[in-house]
PDB file of C-alpha atoms in Angstrom:
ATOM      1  CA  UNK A  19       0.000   0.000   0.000  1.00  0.00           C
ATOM      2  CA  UNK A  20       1.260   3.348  -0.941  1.00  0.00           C
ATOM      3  CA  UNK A  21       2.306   5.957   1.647  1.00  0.00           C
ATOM      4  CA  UNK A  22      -0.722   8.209   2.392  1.00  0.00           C
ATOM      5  CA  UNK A  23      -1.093  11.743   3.800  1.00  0.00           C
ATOM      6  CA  UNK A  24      -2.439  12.347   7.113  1.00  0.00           C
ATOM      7  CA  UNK A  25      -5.676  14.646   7.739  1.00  0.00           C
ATOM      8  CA  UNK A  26      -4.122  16.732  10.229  1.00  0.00           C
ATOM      9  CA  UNK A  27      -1.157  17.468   7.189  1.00  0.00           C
ATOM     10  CA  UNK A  28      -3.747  18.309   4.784  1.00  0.00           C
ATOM     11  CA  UNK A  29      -5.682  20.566   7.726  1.00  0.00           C
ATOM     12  CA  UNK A  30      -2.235  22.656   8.340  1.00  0.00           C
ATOM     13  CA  UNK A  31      -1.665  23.072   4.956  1.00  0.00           C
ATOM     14  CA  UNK A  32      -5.374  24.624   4.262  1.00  0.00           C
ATOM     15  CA  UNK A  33      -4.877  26.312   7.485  1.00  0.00           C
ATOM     16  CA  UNK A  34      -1.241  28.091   5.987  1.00  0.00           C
ATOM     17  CA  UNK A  35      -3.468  27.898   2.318  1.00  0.00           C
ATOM     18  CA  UNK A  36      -5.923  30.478   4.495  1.00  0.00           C
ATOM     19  CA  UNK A  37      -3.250  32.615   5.855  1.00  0.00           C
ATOM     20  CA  UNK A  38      -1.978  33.345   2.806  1.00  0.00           C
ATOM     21  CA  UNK A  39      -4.772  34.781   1.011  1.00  0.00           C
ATOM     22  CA  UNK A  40      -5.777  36.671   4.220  1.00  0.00           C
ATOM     23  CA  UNK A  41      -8.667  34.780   5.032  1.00  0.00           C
ATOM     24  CA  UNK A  42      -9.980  33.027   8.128  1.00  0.00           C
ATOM     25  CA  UNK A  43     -12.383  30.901   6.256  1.00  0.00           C
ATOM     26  CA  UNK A  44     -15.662  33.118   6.977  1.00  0.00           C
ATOM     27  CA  UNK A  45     -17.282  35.500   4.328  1.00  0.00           C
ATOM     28  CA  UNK A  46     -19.013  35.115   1.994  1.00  0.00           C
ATOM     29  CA  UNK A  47     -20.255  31.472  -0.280  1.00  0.00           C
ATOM     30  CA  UNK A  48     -18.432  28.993   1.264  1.00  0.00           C
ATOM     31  CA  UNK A  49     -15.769  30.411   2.983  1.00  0.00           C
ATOM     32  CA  UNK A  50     -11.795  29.067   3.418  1.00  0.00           C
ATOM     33  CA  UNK A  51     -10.447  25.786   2.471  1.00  0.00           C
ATOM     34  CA  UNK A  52     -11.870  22.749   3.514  1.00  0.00           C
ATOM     35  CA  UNK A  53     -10.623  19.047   3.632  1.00  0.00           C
ATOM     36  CA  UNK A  54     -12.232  16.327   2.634  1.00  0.00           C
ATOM     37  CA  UNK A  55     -11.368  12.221   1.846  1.00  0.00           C
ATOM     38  CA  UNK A  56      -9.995  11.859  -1.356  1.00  0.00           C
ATOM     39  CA  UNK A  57     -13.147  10.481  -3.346  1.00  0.00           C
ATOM     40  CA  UNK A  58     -15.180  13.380  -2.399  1.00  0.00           C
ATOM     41  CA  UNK A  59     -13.566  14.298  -5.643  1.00  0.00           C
ATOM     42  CA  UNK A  60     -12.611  10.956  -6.268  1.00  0.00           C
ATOM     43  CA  UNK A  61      -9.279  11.320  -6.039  1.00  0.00           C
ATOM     44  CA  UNK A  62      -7.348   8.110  -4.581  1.00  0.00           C
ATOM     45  CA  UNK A  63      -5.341  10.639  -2.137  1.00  0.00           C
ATOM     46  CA  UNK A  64      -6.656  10.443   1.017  1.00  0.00           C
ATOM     47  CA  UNK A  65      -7.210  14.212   1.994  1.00  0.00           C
ATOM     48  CA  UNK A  66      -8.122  16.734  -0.437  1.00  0.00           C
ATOM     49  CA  UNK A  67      -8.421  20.342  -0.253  1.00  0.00           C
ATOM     50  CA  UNK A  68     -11.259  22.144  -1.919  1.00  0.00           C
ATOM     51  CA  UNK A  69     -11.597  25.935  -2.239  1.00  0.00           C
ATOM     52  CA  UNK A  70     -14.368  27.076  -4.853  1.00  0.00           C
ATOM     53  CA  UNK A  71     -14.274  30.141  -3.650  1.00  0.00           C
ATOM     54  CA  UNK A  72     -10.700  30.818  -3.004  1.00  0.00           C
ATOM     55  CA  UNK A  73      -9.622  34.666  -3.795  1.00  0.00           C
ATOM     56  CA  UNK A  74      -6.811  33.556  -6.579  1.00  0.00           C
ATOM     57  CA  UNK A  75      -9.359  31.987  -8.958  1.00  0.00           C
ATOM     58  CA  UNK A  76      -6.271  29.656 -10.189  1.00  0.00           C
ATOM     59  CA  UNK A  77      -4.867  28.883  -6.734  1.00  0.00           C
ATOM     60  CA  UNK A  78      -4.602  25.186  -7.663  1.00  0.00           C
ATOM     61  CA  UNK A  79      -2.077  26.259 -10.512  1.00  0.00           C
ATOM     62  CA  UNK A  80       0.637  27.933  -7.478  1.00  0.00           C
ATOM     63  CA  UNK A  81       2.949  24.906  -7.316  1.00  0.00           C
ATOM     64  CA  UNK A  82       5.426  27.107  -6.202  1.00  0.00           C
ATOM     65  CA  UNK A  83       3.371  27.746  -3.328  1.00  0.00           C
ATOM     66  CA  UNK A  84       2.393  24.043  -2.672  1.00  0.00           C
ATOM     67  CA  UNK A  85       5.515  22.782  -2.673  1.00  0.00           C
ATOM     68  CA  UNK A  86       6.456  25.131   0.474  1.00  0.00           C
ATOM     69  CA  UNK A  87       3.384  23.865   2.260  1.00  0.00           C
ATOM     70  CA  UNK A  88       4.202  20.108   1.497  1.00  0.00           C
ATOM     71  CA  UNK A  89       8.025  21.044   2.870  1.00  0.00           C
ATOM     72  CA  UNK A  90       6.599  22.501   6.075  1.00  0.00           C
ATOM     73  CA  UNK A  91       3.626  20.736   6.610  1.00  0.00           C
ATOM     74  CA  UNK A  92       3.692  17.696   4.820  1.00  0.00           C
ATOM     75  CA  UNK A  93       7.670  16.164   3.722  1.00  0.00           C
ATOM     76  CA  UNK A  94       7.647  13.410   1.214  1.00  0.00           C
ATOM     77  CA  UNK A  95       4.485  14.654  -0.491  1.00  0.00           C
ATOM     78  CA  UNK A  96       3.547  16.569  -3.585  1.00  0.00           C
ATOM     79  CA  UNK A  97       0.331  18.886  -4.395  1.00  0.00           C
ATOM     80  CA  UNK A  98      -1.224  18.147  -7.527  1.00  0.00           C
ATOM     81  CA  UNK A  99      -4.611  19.908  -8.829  1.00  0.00           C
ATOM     82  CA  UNK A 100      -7.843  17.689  -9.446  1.00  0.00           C
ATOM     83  CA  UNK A 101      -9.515  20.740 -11.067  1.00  0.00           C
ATOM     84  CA  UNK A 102      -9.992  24.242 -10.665  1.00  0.00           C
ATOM     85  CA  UNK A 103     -11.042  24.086  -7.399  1.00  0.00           C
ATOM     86  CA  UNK A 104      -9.135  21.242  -6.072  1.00  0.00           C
ATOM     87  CA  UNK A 105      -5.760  19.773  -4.759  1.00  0.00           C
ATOM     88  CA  UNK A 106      -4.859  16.197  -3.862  1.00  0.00           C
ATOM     89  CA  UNK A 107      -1.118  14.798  -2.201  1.00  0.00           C
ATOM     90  CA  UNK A 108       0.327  12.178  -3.415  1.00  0.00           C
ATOM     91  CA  UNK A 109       3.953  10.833  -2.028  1.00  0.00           C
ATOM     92  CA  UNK A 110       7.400  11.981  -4.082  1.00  0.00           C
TER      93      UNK A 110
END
């Protein structure tokens, strides 16, 4: 079985995913990032983030980005986007 993220890796990422666009997941629609199991967009990572309402409409697209919240929050893993709105971890 392949190594698989942890939920509380994939809730500190959204949590630094927040910080960075200045939000604190209230406002309007639905608010900051939230985490989910991997087939809510069946994905086979385990945790997903999903933000369709983030402020950068192409926040997904920021590897740059995700690849200093996998360092800090989550070594050994790499963000890739499921869609627009979407980004799953998968081990390096």
């Amino acid at each position: 079985m392949a190594k698989q993220i942890r939920r509380n890796q994939v809730e500190a990422i959204a949590a630094a995913l927040s910080k960075h666009y200045s939000t604190d997941g209230g406002g309007s629609g639905l608010g900051g990032p939230k985490v989910f199991p991997g087939e809510h967009e069946e994905s086979s990572s385990a945790w997903i983030i999903s933000w369709e309402e983030c402020p950068d409409y192409e926040w997904v697209y920021n590897l740059d980005l995700f690849s200093d919240l996998c360092d800090q929050h989550a070594p050994g893993f790499f963000a890739e986007p499921i869609n627009h709105f979407a980004m799953a971890f998968y081990p390096s």
